[in-house]
Structure formats: structure tokens, C-alpha cells
């Protein structure tokens, strides 16, 4: 499904045209469908740096010679050029093979760098290819050096073509080889060092003795090579007389090569080539994706392309239906000129206008509601036009969310003056972009200015080369794609090892929902250690999530680096990794232990998943002695109190030291701490107060939420739930007021007094919103479902998605609590005295 909605928002202007070279200096880019191989062949006009290839005037004979003779001399030139590139190719294969032997040797020791299986996968068929080309080179070289017009070498090319089966095997394995090398690099520091700098011998007569090349670049060479050989066969045939004995042999070799090429071209990674860099190397696409740019004060969605030596920011042009889509370049920065400004340098940058949380939450609710409507329409075999209309609405809302939710600044500065600002929703993504750019910057890069033609060609190639085709919103997903998981993921972050030196370390967890990633939990900082033992458990709500990411940071305590912009993350990422949340694997009752490897660091964690339906169940406690899972009337009677002790104590502690805590009640506390507090309250232990004063405040807030969530029936009761749903849906303010107050009056006294006690507390929390970022709406979102959700939903069996009924009900539950939170103070005695209760404001 190609992106078709919302082109207007996407088509957002606002940037100057890139500079164009002065008149007369414009050169057509050298476009070669085959990725170039040898420097001699790709950078025309360069000095030929090897003795094998004579200068063009050498031995061409006088103009009076027959054309055939001239053709044979041209053959010599073609061959000597090819031979020079063959020598370079063999040196490249040699460089690739060099680490293979020591790696194999360590594979059988107690500390292997790679396993034999990994070595086999990464270096698959390289040895065979090397031997084939070495033999070919050794046979062809003497023929070219002792040149004679009667020399035949067609049989050598024919033999080379007949061995292309080895290349087929290489190509089939190429993608897996690359992925394996990439994975091993991330998890093994030694291998990463080896694969970043392989030493390739220079040609015999060149001044350079060695050049450093990455393993990834070298693994691409064999794919290059087949194309190069085919081009040479073309040239040779052109300059070989038809009656020459080589002619039929070369024809045969060309036929085999062309058939082979067309069979593998579909299999090869489409990121083949997009014009050449100033050094004559192939400019390849390394990474691309959608990012939000802050341009002239407004947010624009851009498609950003990272090539070998340039970062290009583009937008999709509006095109007529059926027309080929094209990109329009907004700006580009050569990587040689690109720097990342530090937080101090970026203080004068524009401040990011952050959309309030409650607006984002409202939009998520709307999207969930539309999703449910789409499901209903489909289930009732509804009209496709109605479904299309809903999908269009959903796309517009999701697009708004995608544009407005990111708030983490990613700044890029061009040494020549201009700065650009992207906003991302996840630090993981920001570091992926940063690392990809920095990896490319390790190479010897040149600054340049693209001519308008080169820019046109490069931008033109973006459409063909891009790997991310659709804006990451769920409405762009196919129906048969996994909808993701809805429910609660319990994650325990155990420990990490593999750090070189001790540091202050913590982890954050990100999951994707609504098409983008957000940070959901954070462990405490483990101080001054190389082996942090966090052992913290978190409960993360999933909304259509498919992946879990773990990032490991070193905490920065340097005051000078702490930026005024509170979304700037200055802590250093030590490692990051992600795993797919496979619905089959995750949905077991038991904990599932796993390890994520990143940059030589291993983080151990466990997880289990509870689907939405399961987590919504309220299960009464079997024993009536504790407080959790016990009816509120039983607890207050036993305690001879109006409000349960647990509620009073937790609220008192939060008001004492947690009211200014950012995200209080939203940020999950450590599950093990919450369980410890639960046990202490259940046992009515005399150490409760000491424990409360020592405990992390988020754990205390989490204990209060858990108490209400585990009540055998909701605080606002099962009996009145349908009436609350109807009351909140009334349009007339006076009728709504009358109904909502009557419902409160109908609650049993312990429930009502506890509810009013909690209500006043939440209002006091919201008064500190500028500091704690918790608005009334945020608090209603957190507590609404906890206080209202019925103990047994009528949602048995007939649900298509756990998210269906959920989104409608949750919206209403949030609205009920919000209504009471926004209401002027409600007094218990007033409420009981007035049988008809009207507020003067109505």
C-alpha cells in the first residue's frame, strides 16, 4: 500500500534551494549501472597507477593500419585495464580471507570470537571465488605482458563464465552473511574492530601499500565483479574480429554471464548504486526513514536519506494519480561538513514547542475508537466506502500524532553555517542515526557541492532506492499484518555485564505503539560498577506493540552538560538492542528469560505478557485477613476507619515527598518494591511506616493504584457502572450534573468517602502540573479505568480484538473521573443532605 492520504500535510514547503556550481563547471555525473570496481576504470582522466596498462598512444600503430589491427590493439588495452582491476579484486578477496584462519583457530577454543557456523556463513564461498580468479589472473597475465596479435584467451573467459555457479551460491547467501556480520559486530567488540578495518594490499606498482576497507564493503565486491566482467566481455567482443578464434568463445561467455546477471539482479539488494562520489566510488544508500523536521517554527514530515558521503533531506512531491512519485530535495549536507552540536552549543537553537500530553492522549483515544468502528464495520460486512472514510479519518489522526508527538531534539549542523533540527520520539532512533553517520565519517571523506544535474540524479534515485516506503502509521498496514499486542508486558531487568570500566549505569525500555517508539520505564542508576544488578520489574502497557527495545546509559552528573531543554538526553548510550514481541512466544503464564547483546554488553531480562482481557479481571482474595482483593466495606469495618489505612498512608507519603515528582502515578514503580509493600500492608506489619519512608515514591504510588485495581469490585461499584456510562453521555449540563451527583449519593459510604478523599488528593497533585507534568486529564487517564472497570466485563468470547471494547469503555471511564476532578469541591455532608443537587454554575 503506497502512501496516499494526507499528501497536503506531507507536502510542506520551507527551505532554500541548494547551491549550484558556477557556470561552466557543471559536469554530467558519471552514472554506471554497475557499481564501480577499480579506481582506474571509474575515475576517468586519473593517472594510471599501474605498469600493466600502457598509455592509449602506446602501440596503436599508424593511421594507415587496417581496422582489424587497431581492434586487436584495443583488445590489449581493454584486457590490461581489466587485468589491473582483477589484481585489485584478488587483493580484496585476500584481505577478506585473512582474518578467516585466525577466527577459525579461536572457534574451537574456550573463548571463541565467532562460532564455526558464523564463520561459515560470513565467509561463504569466498575461498572458492578467490581460487577461481587467482587461476584466471595467473593464466591471463603472461598473455597480456607478452602481447602478440595472435594470442587467444577466449577459453579463459569461457571457463570463468562456466564457474558462475559459485557466485549464485554467494549471492543467495549474501544477505544472511551481511546480517550475521552486523550482529556479530554488535555483540563482539573484537570482531567489530576486525571488520571495521581490513587492510587491502595496493597494486604492485602503486605508491599506496595498503588501504583500509570495511568488511561490509568487501562482501559487496563479488556482486560488483560479475557486472564488471560482463561489461569487459562486451568491450572485448566489440574489438575482436568475427573470424578470430576467440570470437565464438567470448560470445558464449557473454551469453552465460548475461543470463546469470538477469537471474540474480532480482535477488541482489536493490540499494545498488546512485551516482558516484567525488572519489569515483559508488554512492550507496545506507539508511533512510521518516523524521519530523522543525522548519521555520512548524513541524514537517521529511524522508531523510543517508548516502555514503551525504545526508539528504527530501519530501515527497505531489503527483497526479498514476504518475511516478518523486522526491524534492529540501537540503543536503556532505558528511565531511556535518557536525552534531553539543547541548551547550545548541542553546540558541529554537525551543521545541511540546504538545501537552493530554492532547496526545485524546488523539490516541480517538484513533482507538475509529479502529473499533472499522472492526465493527468489517464484522458486519459494512460498506467499503464507509470503511474507507473511517480509514481516511484514522490516517489523518495518526498522521497528526506522528507529527506532533516527537520531542527529543536531533540537531545537525553544517560547518558552512546552517543548522537543522529534527524531533524524534525515541532516543534509540536518534542514536541509530547518529551512529550510522559517525561510522561513515570515519572514512576519508571529501567536501563537495553537487551540481544541479547531480542533485537531480541523486534525488531521482531516492524513489528507487528507498527501503522505507510508507509513513509508519497503522492505517498503512495491510489487514493481514500482525495488529501487535494489547495488554501488559511484565519485564524484569536483571543485570548487565561486559563494561570495560565502572560507571553509573541505568536502562530504559521502549515499546512501539501507534507506529512509533516511546520510552516506558527506567531502572534506577546503579553506581560505580561494571556489573550492575538492577533486578527491577516493570509493568508496561502495550497498545498494538510489536517490539521491545532496551537502552543502557551512563548517567551524566556534569552540571555544565545538563541542558535547559528538558527533552535533551545528555546521558551517554553504552549499548542498545531490540527484540520482536512474538505473540505466540510471549503469551505464556511463565516468565521467559532472555539476553540482549549490544556492543559487547549483555543485558539479562525476563518477561511475560498478560493480554488485556486477562489483566482486566478483578480476582477476589481467598483470605479475608489482608487488604488487597478484600471488599472495602470489610476493611473499613475491621479497621474501624472511614478510609482504608493503606489509602491514607500512601496518599500522605505521596503528598509529603512525591507531589513534585515528574510523572507521579504515570511512571511505573519497581514491581518487586510494590509486591513487598503489598505483603507488609496485608500482614498489617508494624514496620509499615519505616518501610514507607524509605521506599521509592513511584513504588508507593504504584501500590495505591494496585490496591484499587485489585478490589474485588471497582470503587464506584459494578451495580452503578452502566448508570455512570449513561450519565457521562448526557448532553444537557443540568441533567448530567443531577445524574452524576445522584450516582455518587448512591454509593455505599466507605466507597463514597474514600472516593472523595482520593479526588481531593488528585486535585492537589494536578495543582503542581507545571513541575510534575501531571494534569487532571493525565490523572483521569491513569485512575479512571482503575476505579470504574467492572469486575467481570460482558466482553466474553465475542471480541475480535482486546482493543475493541476497551477503547470505548476506557474513554468513558476516563471522562467520568475527569468530570468529578473538574467539578467544584464535593462535600460528603452536602451530598447526603441534598436529594436534588444542583450546582449554581449550570
Short mmCIF file of N, CA and C in Angstrom, two decimals, residues 269 271-274 283-288 304-308 461-462 465-467:
data_model
loop_
_atom_site.label_atom_id
_atom_site.label_comp_id
_atom_site.label_asym_id
_atom_site.label_seq_id
_atom_site.Cartn_x
_atom_site.Cartn_y
_atom_site.Cartn_z
N UNK A 269 20.33 -6.97 -3.28
CA UNK A 269 19.82 -5.83 -2.53
C UNK A 269 19.58 -4.68 -3.51
N UNK A 271 19.60 -1.65 -3.13
CA UNK A 271 20.35 -0.42 -2.91
C UNK A 271 21.63 -0.49 -3.72
N UNK A 272 21.52 -0.63 -5.04
CA UNK A 272 22.72 -0.91 -5.81
C UNK A 272 23.63 0.31 -5.90
N UNK A 273 23.13 1.34 -6.55
CA UNK A 273 24.04 2.47 -6.74
C UNK A 273 23.29 3.74 -7.08
N UNK A 274 23.83 4.84 -6.69
CA UNK A 274 23.24 6.13 -7.06
C UNK A 274 24.40 7.08 -7.30
N UNK A 283 28.18 5.73 -4.80
CA UNK A 283 27.45 6.34 -3.68
C UNK A 283 26.27 5.44 -3.37
N UNK A 284 26.29 4.81 -2.21
CA UNK A 284 25.21 3.88 -1.88
C UNK A 284 24.33 4.42 -0.78
N UNK A 285 23.06 3.98 -0.79
CA UNK A 285 22.14 4.37 0.26
C UNK A 285 22.40 3.47 1.47
N UNK A 286 22.62 4.10 2.62
CA UNK A 286 22.96 3.34 3.83
C UNK A 286 21.73 3.21 4.74
N UNK A 287 20.93 4.28 4.80
CA UNK A 287 19.78 4.27 5.72
C UNK A 287 18.79 5.33 5.26
N UNK A 288 17.51 5.05 5.44
CA UNK A 288 16.52 6.10 5.17
C UNK A 288 15.32 5.91 6.08
N UNK A 304 14.28 11.20 5.06
CA UNK A 304 15.71 11.52 5.13
C UNK A 304 16.52 10.34 4.60
N UNK A 305 17.48 10.64 3.71
CA UNK A 305 18.30 9.60 3.08
C UNK A 305 19.76 9.81 3.46
N UNK A 306 20.38 8.75 3.99
CA UNK A 306 21.80 8.82 4.32
C UNK A 306 22.57 8.00 3.29
N UNK A 307 23.37 8.69 2.47
CA UNK A 307 24.22 8.02 1.48
C UNK A 307 25.64 7.92 2.04
N UNK A 308 26.51 7.23 1.28
CA UNK A 308 27.89 7.03 1.70
C UNK A 308 28.56 8.31 2.19
N UNK A 461 17.13 9.10 -7.68
CA UNK A 461 17.41 7.71 -7.30
C UNK A 461 16.75 7.35 -5.97
N UNK A 462 16.37 8.36 -5.18
CA UNK A 462 15.80 8.10 -3.85
C UNK A 462 14.56 7.22 -3.92
N UNK A 465 15.59 3.65 -4.56
CA UNK A 465 16.46 3.03 -3.57
C UNK A 465 15.85 2.93 -2.17
N UNK A 466 14.83 3.75 -1.90
CA UNK A 466 14.32 3.83 -0.52
C UNK A 466 13.94 2.45 0.02
N UNK A 467 14.13 2.28 1.32
CA UNK A 467 13.77 1.00 1.93
C UNK A 467 12.53 1.16 2.79
#
